[in-house]
Amino acid sequence: MKTICFREPTNENIAAAAKIIRKGGLLGIPTETVYGLGANALNEQAVYNIFAAKGRPQDNPLIIHVPDASWLSRYCENVPGCAYQLAEEFWPGPLTIILPRKDIVPLRTTGGLPSVGVRCPDHPITLAIIREADVPIAAPSGNTSGRPSPTSAGDMLEDMDGKIDAIFDGGPCRVGVESSIIDLTCQPPRLLRAGGLPLEELTRVLGEVIVDKCITQQMSAAEKPKAPGMKYRHYAPKAPVTVVTGASEESARYIAAQAKPGMGVICFHEYTAQFPGCTVHDLGPQNDKAEQARRVFDAMREFDHESVTQIFAQCPDPEGLGLAIGNRLKKAAGFHVVEL
Ligand code: AMP
Ligand code: MG
């Protein structure tokens, strides 16, 4: 299959992309978080093709993307007031809400679950495509399973060129980590994935929020994860990764003492000159978590093209976006963390 790349957000291109969705095709969609691999969420065969193109296990559910909160009641049962409150505050934006599914949403889409994850992405091109297609777009991240999430159209084509009908290039992703996922089917609500919307924002609206264990620690083989996706191996560079937490000056000093030529280091911008002989990737300024979120997947992905024996990574504190950035780094490290 030859993959078309739409670049200009013209009405013709939006209509052509929407037609691909309506006809059951696969479309790479730009969002503010990461690029998605989209298809008509109500078409079982199209959804099956998403799983096939990614090599994704069938029980790992997809998020469905809608243009606004009025679509919640089309696809979800018993929508509580707090869901609308969250949508009012944070949509379009990096927040996925889990609610009971209506039968119109195929079990294929929800990985067999009675619930469905819904999000309204903050990207004008994708919102226009969904409205034009008039169906929700099911879209997991646009990478091959086990690879890092793509934050540009070029990243996504590395994995998907020739496997999808088209991709719409909407520029680099503004957020760079996936959406935060909040489960509203339980009380108190539970954070299943730390992402682009900080936990503090969710607690401000919802009050108490339980943070699922899978965000901060390794799941043992016997535990049944609340978020089905969490049991699958996450992206990790080929070399073993060690995450070092604590004040950034101390973690830099610790890493400098361990580092030897041939090793890899992911560090804050301020410390890039302190690891001579190492391959160093800049995570961004230590006080700019938004920039760190945009860079974290790239910083890890680049090690795929370089041979390093071992990787050390500095890690921001868990406030705000730090929870999501730290989670992505720690998952890549198999939760091998040195706490200073
Ligand atoms: P991805 O878009 O590749 O990041 O994958 C979507 C993730 O959303 C999955 O791995 C699940 O962890 C989560 N998810 C989607 N739908 C549900 C649901 N109904 N219940 C719990 N988690 C979900
Ligand atoms: Mg993913």
Coordinates of C-alpha atoms and ligand atoms in Angstrom, one line a residue:
M1 CA 0.0 0.0 0.0
K2 CA 1.3 3.5 -0.8
T3 CA 0.8 5.9 2.1
I4 CA -0.5 9.3 1.1
C5 CA 0.8 12.3 3.1
F6 CA -1.6 15.3 3.4
R7 CA 0.2 18.4 4.4
E8 CA -2.0 21.4 3.8
P9 CA -5.2 21.7 5.9
T10 CA -7.4 22.6 2.9
N11 CA -11.1 21.7 2.8
E12 CA -10.3 19.2 0.0
N13 CA -7.6 17.4 2.1
I14 CA -9.9 17.3 5.2
A15 CA -12.7 15.9 3.1
A16 CA -10.3 13.3 1.5
A17 CA -9.0 12.3 5.0
A18 CA -12.6 12.0 6.4
K19 CA -13.5 9.8 3.4
I20 CA -10.7 7.4 4.2
I21 CA -12.2 7.1 7.7
R22 CA -15.7 6.6 6.4
K23 CA -14.6 3.9 4.0
G24 CA -12.9 1.9 6.8
G25 CA -9.3 3.0 6.1
L26 CA -6.4 3.7 8.3
L27 CA -5.3 7.4 8.8
G28 CA -2.4 8.9 10.8
I29 CA -3.9 11.8 12.8
P30 CA -2.0 14.7 14.4
T31 CA -3.0 15.5 18.0
E32 CA -1.4 17.7 20.6
T33 CA -0.2 14.7 22.6
V34 CA 1.3 12.2 20.1
Y35 CA 0.3 11.1 16.6
G36 CA -2.5 8.6 16.5
L37 CA -3.3 5.6 14.2
G38 CA -7.0 6.3 13.5
A39 CA -10.0 4.4 12.0
N40 CA -13.7 4.5 12.3
A41 CA -14.3 3.4 16.0
L42 CA -17.7 1.9 15.1
N43 CA -16.4 -0.3 12.2
E44 CA -15.0 -3.6 13.6
Q45 CA -13.0 -4.5 10.5
A46 CA -11.3 -1.1 10.4
V47 CA -10.5 -1.3 14.1
Y48 CA -9.2 -4.8 13.6
N49 CA -6.8 -3.3 11.0
I50 CA -5.5 -0.8 13.6
F51 CA -4.4 -3.8 15.8
A52 CA -2.9 -5.6 12.9
A53 CA -0.9 -2.5 11.6
K54 CA 0.5 -1.9 15.1
G55 CA 1.0 -5.5 16.1
R56 CA -1.1 -4.6 19.2
P57 CA -2.5 -7.3 21.5
Q58 CA -6.3 -7.5 21.0
D59 CA -7.2 -6.9 24.7
N60 CA -5.4 -3.6 24.8
P61 CA -8.3 -1.1 24.4
L62 CA -8.3 1.9 22.1
I63 CA -9.3 5.5 22.9
I64 CA -12.1 7.0 20.8
H65 CA -11.8 10.6 19.7
V66 CA -14.8 13.0 19.6
P67 CA -15.1 16.6 18.6
D68 CA -16.9 17.8 21.8
A69 CA -18.7 16.7 25.0
S70 CA -22.1 16.4 23.3
W71 CA -20.9 13.1 21.7
L72 CA -20.3 11.5 25.2
S73 CA -23.9 10.4 25.5
R74 CA -23.8 8.8 22.0
Y75 CA -21.2 6.3 23.1
C76 CA -21.3 6.2 26.9
E77 CA -24.0 5.0 29.4
N78 CA -24.8 6.9 32.6
V79 CA -22.6 9.9 32.0
P80 CA -22.1 11.5 35.4
G81 CA -22.1 15.3 35.9
C82 CA -18.4 15.3 36.7
A83 CA -17.6 14.0 33.2
Y84 CA -19.2 17.0 31.7
Q85 CA -17.4 19.2 34.2
L86 CA -14.0 17.7 33.2
A87 CA -14.9 18.1 29.5
E88 CA -15.9 21.7 30.2
E89 CA -12.6 22.5 31.9
F90 CA -10.1 20.4 29.9
W91 CA -11.5 19.6 26.4
P92 CA -10.2 19.8 23.8
G93 CA -7.1 18.6 25.7
P94 CA -4.9 15.8 26.9
L95 CA -7.5 14.0 29.1
T96 CA -9.1 10.6 28.4
I97 CA -12.3 9.8 30.4
I98 CA -13.3 6.2 31.0
L99 CA -17.1 5.6 31.2
P100 CA -19.4 2.6 30.7
R101 CA -19.7 1.9 27.0
K102 CA -22.9 1.8 24.9
D103 CA -23.5 -1.2 22.7
I104 CA -22.9 0.8 19.6
V105 CA -19.2 0.8 20.5
P106 CA -17.8 -2.6 19.3
L107 CA -16.0 -4.7 21.9
R108 CA -13.2 -5.0 19.4
T109 CA -12.6 -1.2 20.1
T110 CA -12.7 -1.5 23.9
G111 CA -10.5 -4.7 24.0
G112 CA -13.5 -6.6 25.3
L113 CA -14.2 -4.2 28.2
P114 CA -17.6 -2.9 29.3
S115 CA -16.1 0.6 29.5
V116 CA -14.7 3.0 26.8
G117 CA -12.1 5.7 26.9
V118 CA -13.1 9.0 25.2
R119 CA -11.0 12.0 24.4
C120 CA -11.4 15.3 22.5
P121 CA -8.0 16.1 21.0
D122 CA -6.8 19.7 20.7
H123 CA -5.9 19.8 17.1
P124 CA -7.9 21.7 14.5
I125 CA -7.2 19.3 11.7
T126 CA -8.2 16.2 13.6
L127 CA -11.3 17.9 15.0
A128 CA -12.3 18.9 11.5
I129 CA -11.8 15.3 10.1
I130 CA -13.9 13.8 12.9
R131 CA -16.7 16.3 12.3
E132 CA -16.6 15.7 8.6
A133 CA -16.6 11.9 9.0
D134 CA -19.3 12.2 11.6
V135 CA -18.0 9.1 13.4
P136 CA -15.6 8.8 16.4
I137 CA -12.1 7.9 15.5
A138 CA -10.5 5.1 17.5
A139 CA -6.8 5.8 17.7
P140 CA -4.0 4.4 19.8
S141 CA -0.6 6.0 19.5
G142 CA 0.8 5.7 15.9
N143 CA 3.8 3.6 16.7
T144 CA 4.4 -0.2 16.2
S145 CA 3.7 -1.8 19.6
G146 CA 6.7 -1.7 21.8
R147 CA 8.2 1.4 20.0
P148 CA 8.1 5.0 21.4
S149 CA 5.1 7.1 20.6
P150 CA 5.5 9.3 17.6
T151 CA 5.6 13.1 18.1
S152 CA 5.9 14.1 14.4
A153 CA 4.5 12.7 11.1
G154 CA 8.1 11.7 10.2
D155 CA 8.4 9.6 13.4
M156 CA 5.1 7.9 12.6
L157 CA 6.1 7.1 9.0
E158 CA 9.2 5.3 10.3
D159 CA 6.9 2.7 11.7
M160 CA 3.8 3.0 9.5
D161 CA 4.8 3.9 5.9
G162 CA 3.2 1.4 3.5
K163 CA 0.9 0.0 6.3
I164 CA -1.7 2.8 6.4
D165 CA -3.8 4.6 3.7
A166 CA -2.7 8.1 4.6
I167 CA -1.2 10.4 7.3
F168 CA -2.1 14.1 7.9
D169 CA 1.0 16.1 8.8
G170 CA -0.2 18.6 11.4
G171 CA 3.2 19.6 12.6
P172 CA 5.1 18.5 15.7
C173 CA 3.1 17.6 18.8
R174 CA 2.8 20.4 21.3
V175 CA 2.5 18.3 24.4
G176 CA 4.6 15.2 23.5
V177 CA 3.3 12.7 26.0
E178 CA 0.0 10.8 25.8
S179 CA -3.2 11.9 27.5
S180 CA -3.8 11.5 31.2
I181 CA -6.5 8.7 31.7
I182 CA -9.1 9.1 34.5
D183 CA -11.5 6.2 35.2
L184 CA -14.9 7.5 36.3
T185 CA -16.5 4.1 36.5
C186 CA -15.2 3.8 40.1
Q187 CA -15.4 6.0 43.2
P188 CA -13.2 7.8 44.0
P189 CA -12.0 8.3 40.4
R190 CA -8.8 6.6 39.5
L191 CA -5.8 8.0 37.5
L192 CA -4.8 5.1 35.2
R193 CA -2.2 6.9 33.2
A194 CA -0.2 10.1 34.0
G195 CA -0.1 12.2 30.9
G196 CA -0.4 15.7 29.4
L197 CA -2.9 16.9 32.0
P198 CA -1.4 17.2 35.5
L199 CA -3.0 15.3 38.4
E200 CA -3.3 18.5 40.3
E201 CA -5.7 19.8 37.7
L202 CA -7.9 16.7 38.1
T203 CA -8.0 16.9 41.9
R204 CA -9.0 20.5 41.7
V205 CA -12.2 19.5 39.8
L206 CA -12.8 16.0 41.2
G207 CA -11.5 16.2 44.8
E208 CA -9.9 12.9 45.8
V209 CA -8.3 10.9 43.0
I210 CA -6.6 7.5 43.5
V211 CA -3.3 7.2 41.6
D212 CA -3.1 3.7 40.3
K213 CA 0.0 1.8 41.4
C214 CA 1.1 1.1 37.9
I215 CA 2.1 4.7 37.4
T216 CA 4.7 4.7 40.1
Q217 CA 5.9 1.1 40.4
Q218 CA 6.5 -2.1 38.5
M219 CA 3.5 -4.4 38.4
S220 CA 4.3 -8.0 39.5
A221 CA 3.3 -10.7 37.0
A222 CA 0.5 -11.9 39.3
E223 CA -1.2 -8.5 39.6
K224 CA -4.2 -7.7 37.3
P225 CA -3.7 -4.2 36.0
K226 CA -6.7 -1.8 36.0
A227 CA -5.6 -0.3 32.7
P228 CA -5.2 -3.3 30.4
G229 CA -2.5 -1.5 28.4
M230 CA -0.3 -1.4 31.5
K231 CA 0.6 -5.0 31.5
Y232 CA 2.4 -4.9 28.1
R233 CA 6.0 -4.2 27.8
H234 CA 6.5 -0.5 27.2
Y235 CA 9.1 1.1 24.9
A236 CA 12.7 0.9 26.2
P237 CA 16.0 1.6 24.5
K238 CA 18.1 -1.5 23.8
A239 CA 20.6 -0.6 26.5
P240 CA 19.6 -0.9 30.1
V241 CA 18.4 2.4 31.6
T242 CA 18.8 3.7 35.1
V243 CA 16.7 6.7 36.3
V244 CA 18.2 8.9 38.9
T245 CA 15.8 11.0 41.0
G246 CA 16.5 13.8 43.5
A247 CA 17.8 17.4 43.2
S248 CA 19.2 17.9 39.7
E249 CA 22.6 19.0 40.8
E250 CA 23.0 15.8 42.9
S251 CA 21.7 13.5 40.2
A252 CA 24.1 15.1 37.7
R253 CA 27.0 14.6 40.1
Y254 CA 25.9 11.0 40.7
I255 CA 25.7 10.2 37.0
A256 CA 29.0 12.0 36.2
A257 CA 30.7 9.7 38.8
Q258 CA 29.3 6.5 37.2
A259 CA 29.5 7.6 33.5
K260 CA 32.2 6.1 31.3
P261 CA 32.9 6.7 27.6
G262 CA 30.4 4.8 25.5
M263 CA 27.5 5.3 27.9
G264 CA 24.4 7.3 27.2
V265 CA 23.0 10.1 29.3
I266 CA 19.6 11.8 29.2
C267 CA 20.0 15.0 31.3
F268 CA 18.7 18.5 31.7
H269 CA 20.0 21.2 29.4
E270 CA 22.1 22.8 32.2
Y271 CA 24.3 19.6 32.6
T272 CA 24.9 18.5 29.0
A273 CA 28.7 19.4 29.2
Q274 CA 29.3 17.3 32.3
F275 CA 29.6 13.8 30.8
P276 CA 32.6 13.7 28.5
G277 CA 32.8 10.7 26.2
C278 CA 29.1 9.9 26.7
T279 CA 26.3 10.2 24.1
V280 CA 24.2 13.0 25.7
H281 CA 20.6 13.8 24.9
D282 CA 19.2 17.0 26.2
L283 CA 15.8 16.7 28.1
G284 CA 15.3 20.5 28.1
P285 CA 15.9 23.1 30.8
Q286 CA 15.4 21.7 34.4
N287 CA 12.6 24.2 35.1
D288 CA 10.7 23.7 31.9
K289 CA 8.6 20.5 32.2
A290 CA 6.6 21.3 29.1
E291 CA 9.8 21.2 27.1
Q292 CA 10.9 18.0 28.8
A293 CA 7.5 16.3 28.0
R294 CA 8.0 17.3 24.3
R295 CA 11.5 15.8 24.2
V296 CA 11.3 12.7 26.4
F297 CA 10.3 10.2 23.6
D298 CA 12.8 11.7 21.2
A299 CA 15.6 11.6 23.7
M300 CA 14.9 7.8 24.2
R301 CA 14.2 7.1 20.5
E302 CA 17.5 8.5 19.3
F303 CA 19.4 5.8 21.3
D304 CA 18.0 3.3 18.8
H305 CA 20.4 4.7 16.2
E306 CA 23.4 4.8 18.5
S307 CA 25.2 2.0 20.3
V308 CA 25.6 2.7 24.0
T309 CA 26.3 0.2 26.7
Q310 CA 24.1 1.7 29.4
I311 CA 21.9 4.8 29.8
F312 CA 21.5 7.1 32.8
A313 CA 18.6 9.5 33.0
Q314 CA 17.9 12.5 35.2
C315 CA 14.3 12.8 36.2
P316 CA 12.1 15.8 37.2
D317 CA 10.2 15.9 40.5
P318 CA 6.7 14.5 40.3
E319 CA 4.8 17.8 40.4
G320 CA 2.7 18.8 37.4
L321 CA 3.9 17.2 34.2
G322 CA 6.8 15.7 36.1
L323 CA 4.6 12.7 37.0
A324 CA 4.1 11.8 33.4
I325 CA 7.7 12.5 32.3
G326 CA 9.1 10.5 35.2
N327 CA 6.7 7.6 34.5
R328 CA 7.8 7.4 30.8
L329 CA 11.5 7.4 31.9
K330 CA 10.9 4.8 34.7
K331 CA 8.9 2.5 32.4
A332 CA 11.8 2.6 29.9
A333 CA 14.1 1.7 32.8
G334 CA 11.8 -1.2 33.9
F335 CA 11.5 0.9 37.1
H336 CA 15.2 0.6 37.8
V337 CA 15.5 3.8 39.8
V338 CA 18.2 5.3 42.1
E339 CA 16.6 7.6 44.6
L340 CA 19.0 10.3 45.9
Ligands
AMP1 P1 -2.5 4.3 23.5 O1 -3.4 5.2 22.8 O2 -1.6 3.5 22.6 O3 -1.7 5.0 24.5 O4 -3.4 3.2 24.2 C1 -4.6 3.6 24.9 C2 -4.5 3.2 26.3 O5 -5.7 3.7 26.9 C3 -4.6 1.7 26.6 O6 -3.3 1.2 26.6 C4 -5.3 1.6 27.9 O7 -4.3 1.6 28.9 C5 -6.1 2.9 28.0 N1 -7.6 2.6 27.8 C6 -8.3 2.8 26.8 N2 -9.6 2.4 27.0 C7 -9.7 2.0 28.3 C8 -10.7 1.5 29.1 N3 -11.9 1.3 28.7 N4 -10.3 1.1 30.4 C9 -9.1 1.3 30.8 N5 -8.1 1.8 30.1 C10 -8.3 2.1 28.8
MG2 MG 0.6 3.7 22.9

